[in-house]
Coordinates of C-alpha atoms in Angstrom, one line a residue:
Chain F
X1 CA 20.3 -13.5 19.6
X2 CA 23.1 -13.7 17.2
X3 CA 25.6 -12.3 19.7
X4 CA 29.1 -13.4 18.9
X5 CA 32.6 -12.1 19.0
X6 CA 33.9 -11.2 15.7
X7 CA 37.1 -13.2 15.0
X8 CA 40.3 -11.4 13.9
X9 CA 40.2 -13.3 10.7
X10 CA 36.7 -12.1 9.9
X11 CA 37.5 -8.6 10.7
X12 CA 40.6 -8.7 8.5
X13 CA 38.6 -10.2 5.6
X14 CA 35.8 -7.7 6.0
X15 CA 38.1 -4.7 5.8
X16 CA 39.7 -6.1 2.7
X17 CA 36.3 -6.2 0.8
X18 CA 35.4 -3.1 -1.0
X19 CA 32.5 -1.0 0.0
X20 CA 29.3 -1.2 -2.0
X21 CA 26.1 0.8 -2.0
X22 CA 23.1 -1.1 -0.7
X23 CA 21.1 0.0 -3.7
X24 CA 23.6 -1.7 -6.0
X25 CA 23.3 -4.9 -4.0
X26 CA 19.5 -4.5 -4.3
X27 CA 19.7 -4.4 -8.1
X28 CA 22.0 -7.4 -8.2
X29 CA 19.9 -9.5 -5.7
X30 CA 16.6 -8.6 -7.5
X31 CA 18.2 -9.9 -10.7
X32 CA 19.1 -13.2 -9.1
X33 CA 15.7 -13.5 -7.6
X34 CA 14.1 -12.8 -10.9
X35 CA 16.0 -15.8 -12.4
X36 CA 14.7 -18.1 -9.7
X37 CA 11.2 -16.8 -9.2
X38 CA 8.7 -16.0 -11.9
X39 CA 6.3 -14.5 -9.4
X40 CA 8.5 -11.5 -8.8
X41 CA 7.5 -8.3 -10.5
X42 CA 9.2 -4.9 -10.2
X43 CA 7.8 -1.4 -10.4
X44 CA 9.7 1.8 -10.5
X45 CA 8.7 5.5 -10.8
X46 CA 11.2 6.8 -13.4
X47 CA 14.2 6.2 -11.3
X48 CA 15.2 2.7 -12.3
X49 CA 18.7 3.7 -13.1
X50 CA 19.2 5.1 -9.6
X51 CA 17.3 2.5 -7.7
X52 CA 19.1 -0.1 -9.8
X53 CA 15.9 -1.9 -10.7
X54 CA 17.0 -1.3 -14.3
X55 CA 19.1 -4.4 -14.1
X56 CA 15.9 -6.4 -13.5
X57 CA 14.1 -4.4 -16.2
X58 CA 16.7 -5.3 -18.8
X59 CA 16.7 -9.0 -17.9
X60 CA 12.9 -9.4 -17.5
X61 CA 11.1 -6.6 -19.4
X62 CA 7.8 -8.5 -19.2
X63 CA 7.9 -8.3 -15.4
X64 CA 9.1 -4.8 -15.1
X65 CA 6.7 -1.9 -15.0
X66 CA 7.9 1.7 -15.2
X67 CA 5.0 3.7 -13.8
X68 CA 6.4 7.1 -14.7
X69 CA 6.6 9.9 -12.1
X70 CA 3.5 8.7 -10.3
X71 CA 4.3 7.1 -6.9
X72 CA 0.8 6.9 -5.7
X73 CA -0.3 4.9 -8.7
X74 CA 2.8 2.7 -8.4
X75 CA 1.9 1.7 -4.9
X76 CA -1.7 1.0 -5.8
X77 CA -0.7 -1.0 -8.8
X78 CA 1.8 -3.0 -6.7
X79 CA -1.1 -3.8 -4.4
X80 CA -3.1 -5.0 -7.3
X81 CA -0.3 -7.3 -8.5
X82 CA 0.0 -8.9 -5.1
X83 CA -3.7 -9.7 -5.2
X84 CA -3.0 -12.0 -8.2
X85 CA -0.3 -13.8 -6.3
X86 CA 2.7 -11.8 -7.6
X87 CA 5.4 -10.5 -5.3
X88 CA 5.8 -6.9 -6.3
X89 CA 8.9 -4.9 -5.4
X90 CA 8.1 -1.2 -5.8
X91 CA 11.0 1.2 -5.8
X92 CA 11.8 4.9 -5.8
X93 CA 13.6 7.4 -3.6
X94 CA 12.6 7.1 0.1
X95 CA 11.1 10.5 0.3
X96 CA 8.7 9.9 -2.6
X97 CA 7.9 6.3 -1.7
X98 CA 7.0 6.9 1.9
X99 CA 5.8 10.5 1.8
X100 CA 4.1 11.0 -1.5
X101 CA 2.3 7.6 -1.4
X102 CA 1.7 7.4 2.3
X103 CA -2.1 7.2 2.1
X104 CA -1.8 4.6 -0.7
X105 CA 0.5 2.5 1.5
X106 CA -1.8 2.9 4.4
X107 CA -5.0 1.8 2.6
X108 CA -4.0 -0.6 -0.2
X109 CA -0.8 -2.1 1.4
X110 CA -1.1 -2.1 5.2
X111 CA -4.9 -2.0 5.8
X112 CA -5.4 -4.4 3.0
X113 CA -2.4 -6.4 4.2
X114 CA -1.2 -7.0 0.7
X115 CA 2.1 -8.6 -0.1
X116 CA 3.9 -5.5 -1.3
X117 CA 7.6 -4.9 -0.9
X118 CA 8.5 -1.2 -0.8
X119 CA 12.2 -0.9 -1.3
X120 CA 13.3 2.7 -1.2
X121 CA 16.8 4.0 -2.0
X122 CA 18.5 7.4 -1.5
X123 CA 17.2 7.6 2.0
X124 CA 18.4 10.1 4.6
X125 CA 21.4 12.3 3.9
X126 CA 23.0 9.7 1.6
X127 CA 21.2 11.5 -1.2
X128 CA 23.5 14.4 -0.3
X129 CA 23.8 17.2 -2.7
X130 CA 20.2 17.1 -3.8
X131 CA 19.4 18.8 -0.5
X132 CA 16.5 18.7 1.9
X133 CA 13.7 18.2 -0.6
X134 CA 15.2 14.8 -1.4
X135 CA 16.4 13.7 2.0
X136 CA 13.9 11.4 3.7
X137 CA 14.6 11.9 7.4
X138 CA 11.1 10.9 8.5
X139 CA 10.5 7.7 6.5
X140 CA 11.1 5.2 9.3
X141 CA 8.6 7.1 11.5
X142 CA 6.0 7.2 8.7
X143 CA 6.3 3.5 8.0
X144 CA 6.7 2.4 11.6
X145 CA 3.3 4.0 12.5
X146 CA 1.4 1.8 10.1
X147 CA -0.1 -1.5 11.4
X148 CA 1.1 -4.7 9.6
X149 CA 4.2 -2.9 8.2
X150 CA 7.7 -4.4 8.8
X151 CA 10.5 -1.9 8.6
X152 CA 14.1 -3.0 7.8
X153 CA 17.3 -0.9 7.4
X154 CA 20.2 -3.0 6.3
X155 CA 23.7 -2.0 7.4
X156 CA 25.7 -3.1 4.4
X157 CA 25.5 -4.6 1.0
X158 CA 25.8 -8.2 2.2
X159 CA 23.0 -7.7 4.7
X160 CA 20.9 -6.1 1.9
X161 CA 21.2 -9.3 -0.2
X162 CA 20.1 -11.3 2.8
X163 CA 17.2 -8.9 3.5
X164 CA 15.9 -8.8 0.0
X165 CA 15.8 -12.6 -0.1
X166 CA 14.1 -12.8 3.3
X167 CA 11.4 -10.3 2.4
X168 CA 10.7 -12.1 -0.9
X169 CA 9.9 -15.2 1.1
X170 CA 7.9 -13.2 3.8
X171 CA 4.2 -12.7 3.4
X172 CA 3.1 -9.1 4.1
X173 CA 3.9 -5.5 3.7
X174 CA 7.6 -4.6 4.1
X175 CA 9.5 -1.3 3.9
X176 CA 13.3 -1.6 3.2
X177 CA 15.4 1.5 3.5
X178 CA 18.5 1.7 1.3
X179 CA 21.0 4.4 0.7
X180 CA 22.7 6.0 -2.2
X181 CA 26.4 6.1 -1.2
X182 CA 28.8 3.2 -0.9
X183 CA 29.0 1.7 2.6
X184 CA 31.7 -0.5 4.0
X185 CA 31.0 -4.2 4.7
X186 CA 30.5 -4.5 8.5
X187 CA 28.6 -7.7 9.0
X188 CA 30.5 -11.0 9.5
X189 CA 30.6 -13.3 6.4
X190 CA 28.5 -16.0 7.9
X191 CA 25.8 -13.6 9.1
X192 CA 22.3 -14.3 7.8
X193 CA 19.5 -11.8 8.3
X194 CA 16.3 -12.9 10.0
X195 CA 13.3 -10.5 10.2
X196 CA 13.0 -9.3 13.7
X197 CA 16.4 -10.4 14.9
X198 CA 19.1 -7.9 15.8
X199 CA 22.7 -8.8 15.6
X200 CA 25.0 -8.0 18.6
X201 CA 28.6 -7.6 17.6
X202 CA 29.2 -7.4 21.3
X203 CA 27.2 -6.6 24.4
X204 CA 29.2 -3.9 26.3
X205 CA 29.3 -3.6 30.1
X206 CA 29.3 0.2 30.2
X207 CA 27.4 1.3 27.1
X208 CA 25.6 -0.3 24.2
X209 CA 25.1 1.5 20.9
X210 CA 22.0 0.4 19.0
X211 CA 22.5 1.4 15.4
X212 CA 20.9 0.8 12.0
X213 CA 21.9 1.4 8.4
X214 CA 25.0 3.3 7.7
X215 CA 25.4 4.2 11.4
X216 CA 26.4 0.6 12.2
X217 CA 29.8 1.0 10.7
X218 CA 30.2 4.4 12.4
X219 CA 29.0 3.0 15.7
X220 CA 31.6 0.3 15.4
X221 CA 34.3 2.9 14.9
X222 CA 33.1 4.8 17.9
X223 CA 33.0 1.6 20.0
X224 CA 36.7 0.9 19.1
X225 CA 37.7 4.4 20.3
X226 CA 35.7 4.1 23.5
X227 CA 37.0 0.6 24.3
X228 CA 40.5 1.8 23.9
X229 CA 39.7 4.6 26.4
X230 CA 38.5 1.9 28.8
X231 CA 34.8 2.2 28.3
X232 CA 33.4 -1.3 27.5
X233 CA 31.1 -0.6 24.6
X234 CA 28.8 -2.9 22.7
X235 CA 27.3 -2.4 19.3
X236 CA 24.0 -3.9 18.1
X237 CA 22.8 -3.8 14.5
X238 CA 19.0 -3.3 14.9
X239 CA 18.3 -3.8 11.2
X240 CA 14.7 -4.7 11.8
X241 CA 13.2 -1.6 13.4
X242 CA 9.7 -3.0 13.4
X243 CA 9.1 -5.5 14.9
X244 CA 11.8 -4.5 17.3
X245 CA 14.0 -7.2 18.8
X246 CA 13.1 -6.6 22.4
X247 CA 15.0 -9.6 23.7
X248 CA 18.4 -8.4 22.5
X249 CA 17.6 -4.8 23.6
X250 CA 16.7 -6.0 27.1
X251 CA 20.0 -7.9 27.3
X252 CA 21.9 -4.8 26.3
X253 CA 19.9 -2.6 28.8
X254 CA 20.3 -5.0 31.7
X255 CA 24.0 -5.4 31.2
X256 CA 25.0 -1.7 30.8
X257 CA 24.5 1.7 32.3
X258 CA 23.7 3.5 29.1
X259 CA 22.0 2.9 25.8
X260 CA 22.8 5.1 22.8
X261 CA 20.8 4.9 19.6
X262 CA 22.5 6.0 16.3
X263 CA 20.5 6.5 13.1
X264 CA 20.6 8.6 10.0
X265 CA 17.0 9.7 10.5
X266 CA 15.1 12.2 12.6
X267 CA 15.5 11.4 16.3
X268 CA 11.7 11.6 16.4
X269 CA 9.9 8.4 15.6
X270 CA 12.7 6.4 14.2
X271 CA 15.0 3.8 15.8
X272 CA 15.7 6.0 18.8
X273 CA 12.0 6.6 19.3
X274 CA 11.3 2.8 19.0
X275 CA 14.1 1.9 21.5
X276 CA 12.9 4.6 24.0
X277 CA 9.3 3.4 23.7
X278 CA 10.3 -0.2 24.4
X279 CA 12.8 0.5 27.2
X280 CA 10.5 3.1 29.0
X281 CA 7.9 0.4 29.3
X282 CA 10.1 -2.7 29.9
X283 CA 13.4 -1.7 31.5
X284 CA 13.9 2.1 32.0
X285 CA 17.6 3.0 31.6
X286 CA 19.2 6.2 30.4
X287 CA 19.1 6.6 26.6
X288 CA 20.9 9.1 24.4
X289 CA 19.6 9.4 20.8
X290 CA 21.9 10.3 18.0
X291 CA 20.2 11.3 14.8
X292 CA 19.0 14.3 12.9
X293 CA 17.8 16.8 15.5
X294 CA 14.3 17.7 14.3
X295 CA 15.6 19.8 11.4
X296 CA 15.6 19.7 7.6
X297 CA 18.9 18.8 5.9
X298 CA 20.9 20.8 3.3
X299 CA 23.0 20.1 0.3
X300 CA 26.5 18.6 0.7
X301 CA 28.4 15.4 0.4
X302 CA 27.2 12.6 2.7
X303 CA 30.5 12.9 4.7
X304 CA 30.0 16.6 5.1
X305 CA 26.4 16.1 6.1
X306 CA 27.4 13.4 8.7
X307 CA 29.6 16.1 10.3
X308 CA 27.0 18.8 10.2
X309 CA 24.4 16.7 11.8
X310 CA 26.7 15.3 14.5
X311 CA 26.6 11.7 13.2
X312 CA 30.3 10.9 13.1
X313 CA 32.1 8.3 15.3
X314 CA 33.7 11.2 17.2
X315 CA 30.2 12.7 17.9
X316 CA 29.1 9.3 19.3
X317 CA 32.2 9.1 21.5
X318 CA 31.6 12.6 22.8
X319 CA 27.9 11.8 23.6
X320 CA 28.9 8.7 25.5
X321 CA 31.6 10.4 27.5
X322 CA 29.4 13.2 28.4
X323 CA 26.7 10.8 29.6
X324 CA 28.7 8.5 31.8
Chain R
X1 CA -18.1 -21.5 -11.1
X2 CA -20.9 -19.0 -10.8
X3 CA -24.6 -19.4 -10.6
X4 CA -26.3 -19.1 -14.0
X5 CA -25.6 -15.6 -15.3
X6 CA -28.6 -13.4 -15.7
X7 CA -29.0 -11.7 -19.0
X8 CA -32.8 -11.2 -18.9
X9 CA -33.4 -7.5 -18.4
X10 CA -36.5 -7.9 -16.5
X11 CA -34.8 -10.2 -14.0
X12 CA -31.9 -7.9 -13.6
X13 CA -34.3 -5.0 -12.9
X14 CA -35.9 -7.2 -10.3
X15 CA -32.5 -7.9 -8.7
X16 CA -31.8 -4.2 -8.7
X17 CA -35.0 -3.6 -6.8
X18 CA -34.1 -6.1 -4.2
X19 CA -30.6 -4.6 -3.9
X20 CA -32.2 -1.1 -3.3
X21 CA -34.4 -2.6 -0.6
X22 CA -31.4 -4.3 1.1
X23 CA -29.5 -1.0 1.0
X24 CA -32.3 1.0 2.5
X25 CA -32.8 -1.7 5.2
X26 CA -29.2 -1.8 6.3
X27 CA -28.7 2.0 6.2
X28 CA -31.9 2.6 8.2
X29 CA -30.8 -0.1 10.7
X30 CA -27.3 1.3 11.0
X31 CA -28.3 4.9 11.3
X32 CA -25.2 6.0 9.4
X33 CA -23.8 5.5 6.0
X34 CA -24.1 6.8 2.4
X35 CA -27.5 6.6 0.9
X36 CA -27.4 8.7 -2.3
X37 CA -24.2 7.2 -3.9
X38 CA -25.1 3.7 -3.0
X39 CA -28.4 3.9 -4.8
X40 CA -27.1 5.7 -7.8
X41 CA -24.7 2.9 -8.8
X42 CA -27.1 0.0 -8.2
X43 CA -28.1 -0.7 -11.8
X44 CA -24.6 -0.7 -13.1
X45 CA -23.2 -2.8 -10.3
X46 CA -26.1 -5.3 -10.5
X47 CA -25.5 -5.7 -14.3
X48 CA -21.8 -6.2 -13.7
X49 CA -22.1 -8.8 -10.9
X50 CA -25.1 -10.7 -12.1
X51 CA -24.8 -10.6 -15.9
X52 CA -21.0 -10.5 -16.5
X53 CA -18.9 -11.7 -13.6
X54 CA -17.6 -15.2 -13.0
X55 CA -17.2 -15.8 -9.2
X56 CA -17.8 -18.4 -6.6
X57 CA -19.2 -17.1 -3.3
X58 CA -18.1 -20.4 -1.6
X59 CA -14.6 -19.8 -2.8
X60 CA -14.1 -16.0 -2.8
X61 CA -10.4 -16.3 -3.7
X62 CA -11.0 -18.6 -6.7
X63 CA -8.2 -17.8 -9.0
X64 CA -10.2 -17.4 -12.2
X65 CA -12.8 -15.1 -10.7
X66 CA -13.6 -11.7 -12.3
X67 CA -12.7 -8.9 -9.9
X68 CA -14.9 -6.0 -8.8
X69 CA -13.2 -3.0 -7.2
X70 CA -15.5 -0.5 -5.5
X71 CA -13.2 2.5 -5.7
X72 CA -16.0 4.8 -4.3
X73 CA -15.8 2.9 -1.0
X74 CA -18.5 4.9 0.7
X75 CA -21.0 3.0 -1.5
X76 CA -20.2 -0.1 0.7
X77 CA -23.9 -0.8 1.4
X78 CA -24.3 -1.4 -2.3
X79 CA -21.4 -3.9 -2.4
X80 CA -22.6 -5.7 0.7
X81 CA -26.2 -5.9 -0.6
X82 CA -24.9 -7.5 -3.8
X83 CA -22.6 -9.9 -2.0
X84 CA -25.4 -11.0 0.3
X85 CA -27.8 -11.5 -2.6
X86 CA -25.1 -13.4 -4.4
X87 CA -24.6 -15.7 -1.5
X88 CA -21.2 -14.6 0.0
X89 CA -22.8 -14.5 3.5
X90 CA -26.2 -15.0 5.0
X91 CA -28.7 -12.1 4.4
X92 CA -29.1 -11.3 8.1
X93 CA -25.5 -10.2 8.3
X94 CA -26.5 -7.0 6.6
X95 CA -28.2 -6.0 9.9
X96 CA -24.7 -5.5 11.3
X97 CA -23.5 -2.7 8.9
X98 CA -21.1 -0.4 10.7
X99 CA -21.4 -2.4 13.9
X100 CA -18.4 -3.2 16.1
X101 CA -16.5 -6.3 14.9
X102 CA -18.9 -6.6 11.9
X103 CA -17.4 -7.8 8.6
X104 CA -19.4 -5.0 7.1
X105 CA -17.2 -2.1 8.0
X106 CA -18.2 1.5 7.2
X107 CA -16.1 1.2 4.1
X108 CA -15.1 -2.1 2.4
X109 CA -12.3 -4.0 4.2
X110 CA -10.8 -6.9 2.4
X111 CA -9.3 -8.5 5.6
X112 CA -12.7 -8.4 7.3
X113 CA -14.9 -9.7 4.5
X114 CA -13.7 -12.3 2.0
X115 CA -14.8 -11.4 -1.5
X116 CA -13.9 -7.7 -1.1
X117 CA -10.8 -7.6 -3.3
X118 CA -9.1 -4.6 -1.6
X119 CA -9.9 -2.1 1.1
X120 CA -11.2 1.2 -0.2
X121 CA -12.6 4.4 1.3
X122 CA -9.8 6.9 0.8
X123 CA -10.9 8.0 -2.7
X124 CA -9.0 7.8 -6.0
X125 CA -7.1 4.6 -5.3
X126 CA -9.2 1.8 -6.7
X127 CA -8.3 2.2 -10.4
X128 CA -4.6 1.8 -9.7
X129 CA -5.3 -1.5 -7.8
X130 CA -7.6 -2.6 -10.7
X131 CA -4.7 -2.0 -13.1
X132 CA -2.3 -4.0 -11.0
X133 CA -4.8 -6.9 -10.9
X134 CA -5.4 -6.7 -14.6
X135 CA -1.7 -6.7 -15.4
X136 CA -1.1 -9.6 -13.0
X137 CA -3.9 -11.6 -14.6
X138 CA -2.4 -10.9 -18.0
X139 CA 1.0 -12.2 -16.9
X140 CA -0.7 -15.4 -16.0
X141 CA -2.7 -15.6 -19.2
X142 CA -5.8 -15.6 -17.0
X143 CA -8.8 -14.5 -19.0
X144 CA -10.6 -13.1 -15.9
X145 CA -11.7 -9.5 -16.2
X146 CA -11.6 -6.5 -13.8
X147 CA -14.3 -4.0 -13.1
X148 CA -13.8 -0.8 -11.2
X149 CA -16.5 1.6 -10.2
X150 CA -15.6 5.2 -9.4
X151 CA -17.6 8.2 -8.4
X152 CA -17.6 11.4 -10.5
X153 CA -16.4 13.5 -7.6
X154 CA -13.8 10.9 -7.0
X155 CA -12.1 11.5 -10.3
X156 CA -11.0 14.9 -8.9
X157 CA -8.2 12.9 -7.2
X158 CA -5.0 13.1 -9.2
X159 CA -4.2 9.5 -8.7
X160 CA -7.2 8.5 -10.9
X161 CA -5.4 10.2 -13.9
X162 CA -2.1 8.6 -13.0
X163 CA -3.9 5.3 -13.2
X164 CA -5.8 6.4 -16.4
X165 CA -2.4 6.9 -18.0
X166 CA -1.1 3.6 -16.8
X167 CA -4.1 1.6 -18.2
X168 CA -3.7 3.2 -21.6
X169 CA 0.1 3.0 -21.6
X170 CA 0.0 -0.7 -20.8
X171 CA -3.0 -1.3 -23.1
X172 CA -5.0 -2.9 -20.3
X173 CA -8.1 -4.2 -22.1
X174 CA -9.2 -6.8 -19.5
X175 CA -10.4 -3.8 -17.4
X176 CA -13.7 -2.0 -17.6
X177 CA -14.0 1.1 -15.5
X178 CA -17.3 2.8 -14.7
X179 CA -17.8 6.4 -13.6
X180 CA -21.0 6.7 -11.6
X181 CA -21.8 10.2 -12.9
X182 CA -24.4 11.3 -10.5
X183 CA -23.3 14.9 -10.5
X184 CA -23.3 15.5 -6.7
X185 CA -20.6 15.4 -4.1
X186 CA -20.6 16.2 -0.3
X187 CA -20.3 20.0 -0.7
X188 CA -22.7 20.3 -3.6
X189 CA -22.9 19.8 -7.4
X190 CA -19.6 18.4 -8.8
X191 CA -19.4 21.1 -11.4
X192 CA -19.7 23.8 -8.6
X193 CA -17.2 22.2 -6.2
X194 CA -14.6 21.4 -8.8
X195 CA -15.5 21.2 -12.4
X196 CA -14.6 17.9 -14.1
X197 CA -16.3 18.4 -17.5
X198 CA -15.9 17.4 -20.2
X199 CA -15.5 13.9 -18.6
X200 CA -15.9 12.0 -21.9
X201 CA -13.1 14.1 -23.6
X202 CA -10.8 13.7 -20.7
X203 CA -10.9 10.0 -20.7
X204 CA -10.7 9.8 -24.5
X205 CA -7.6 12.1 -24.4
X206 CA -6.0 9.8 -21.9
X207 CA -6.3 7.0 -24.5
X208 CA -9.5 5.2 -23.3
X209 CA -12.4 3.9 -25.2
X210 CA -15.3 5.8 -23.8
X211 CA -19.0 4.8 -23.7
X212 CA -21.6 7.2 -22.4
X213 CA -24.9 5.8 -21.2
X214 CA -28.0 6.3 -19.1
X215 CA -26.8 4.4 -16.0
X216 CA -30.3 3.4 -15.1
X217 CA -31.2 1.8 -18.4
X218 CA -30.5 -1.9 -18.0
X219 CA -30.5 -2.6 -21.8
X220 CA -28.0 0.2 -22.4
X221 CA -25.8 -1.0 -19.4
X222 CA -25.7 -4.5 -20.8
X223 CA -24.8 -3.2 -24.3
X224 CA -22.1 -1.1 -22.9
X225 CA -20.6 -4.0 -20.9
X226 CA -20.6 -6.1 -24.0
X227 CA -18.9 -3.4 -26.0
X228 CA -16.3 -2.9 -23.3
X229 CA -15.5 -6.6 -23.5
X230 CA -15.0 -6.5 -27.3
X231 CA -12.6 -3.5 -27.3
X232 CA -9.0 -4.7 -27.6
X233 CA -5.7 -2.8 -27.1
X234 CA -7.1 -0.1 -24.8
X235 CA -9.0 0.2 -21.6
X236 CA -12.7 1.1 -21.6
X237 CA -14.6 3.4 -19.3
X238 CA -18.4 3.6 -19.1
X239 CA -19.6 7.0 -18.1
X240 CA -22.9 6.1 -16.5
X241 CA -25.1 9.1 -16.1
X242 CA -27.0 8.4 -12.9
X243 CA -29.2 10.1 -10.3
X244 CA -28.1 10.3 -6.8
X245 CA -30.6 8.5 -4.5
X246 CA -32.1 6.8 -7.6
X247 CA -35.3 4.8 -6.9
X248 CA -36.6 6.9 -4.0
X249 CA -38.2 10.1 -5.2
X250 CA -37.6 12.1 -2.1
X251 CA -33.9 11.2 -2.0
X252 CA -33.2 11.8 -5.7
X253 CA -30.7 14.6 -6.6
X254 CA -30.6 15.7 -3.0
X255 CA -27.1 16.5 -2.0
X256 CA -27.9 16.2 1.7
X257 CA -28.6 12.5 1.2
X258 CA -24.9 11.9 0.4
X259 CA -24.2 10.8 3.9
X260 CA -27.6 10.6 5.7
X261 CA -29.7 7.5 6.3
X262 CA -33.4 7.2 6.1
X263 CA -35.5 7.7 9.2
X264 CA -37.9 4.7 10.0
X265 CA -40.7 6.7 8.5
X266 CA -38.8 7.5 5.3
X267 CA -37.8 3.9 5.1
X268 CA -41.4 2.8 5.0
X269 CA -42.2 5.3 2.3
X270 CA -39.2 4.4 0.3
X271 CA -40.0 0.6 0.5
X272 CA -43.5 1.3 -0.8
X273 CA -42.1 3.4 -3.6
X274 CA -39.6 0.7 -4.7
X275 CA -42.3 -2.0 -4.6
X276 CA -44.6 0.1 -6.7
X277 CA -41.8 1.4 -9.0

């Protein structure tokens, strides 16, 4: 299941690379895809500069459609495009994409099983200073509940490139959750994303942290601290939240005493919820969920907000130590 | 790829009669479904399907087919009756409307029934999908056209006006929208529930070419469809003034027949009326 030890060389190389926002990588990858494939069309709802679809718009104006501030129409139009064999990527901020247009996603994307790629940026607290109105903390739960929907949360820019290429080839509805802020590179250089496959950096004997998105880098930091303190800690990047990689999850649960989930999303209905549902039915073990505790956010820098919401590496360390 | 198109008014009227009979049959048999709004849009939908559209019932996903989107998805019996009449599936399948595992779901489902372009039912969404299809066809230089039938109550949904802006902004002229303007919605007269007048002016203000007609006059419907096809550089909407429950006197203009089906006795009376009408 992609489990492997990260070599010292890889680790050194990764840390040398600069951080990059997943939305930036999305814009770059979309541009490359546009050059290779004429069936790709891109839609945006007046946020192309922020979602980075503007790069595609500039290169391929005939295949870019700015829908204005009208997310519901954008999603329906994207569904229409897919019905003519196009592969539409529809982008806006996560809160508007998944919330504002939920019924449209339900009917014309998921129920109709159209080949629409919803790639949302500015998810969770990475939108920061804009505050709670703009912080999608429920988007994974909203998308996960829809039949036919695949839900993916890449951990870094490199994985984002791999994810966007994979979903362009995949037939069916997909939701990809991206952030605003820069994130460090965490995945090994030779890593290639596959839909539905988790990546285990290591399976720990004491505890395994199942993380997604920006929390993967933070979970790795926590694991380093815990391992130094003698607690054998594994980290798994569960980038596909639906369908969940039960096989890797079972391996982690069978080999350790505790599972910790870490996500930058409500603890209700997101990664933590998905992991608990699976483990409760297949291999009950103690689980601690780290995430936003059923509350709205507030304005602040992403780093400040990580602290306020208890999402730092130190918070994870504390949770693990309290639990075992 | 389609059977010879019907342009003879008399023959189209005859087909419309058959469609009304199919609708009444399937609704009586199912015991649930939407009678009034299925009957009101019959003449317009028959004219679109049988006089205008290119399609192949044996190959529902034929690339060059014209597309029909029933945005007012509760009129599913109308769509099913037309598809059965056009040869998409055997006529006896209409007996299974709203039955478990039937391809004829309560509202159109594109994954259950080939030939349904997109699932509808939650109102206000069809026009956006129609726009997307029309733009996709344009990118491929495909001359196929898109038809989208909406209800008048349905245009209370904000998304309709988002889509109206999009169609005008992108000059979508391979699209013809129809408002089935029957004046009634579940809770009563449209103007009483939530006024939408003046409809004509609203669409015109959004940049559309607007044609108003009697939606039960087959000659006028054909003329309007021809006009829509000739308009370039902007989308066209036909406001078809119709009567809810049209064709069955005791259903006509009755708000309670929005979501009620005929009793067996009413069915017999209705069939007689349509045969004599």
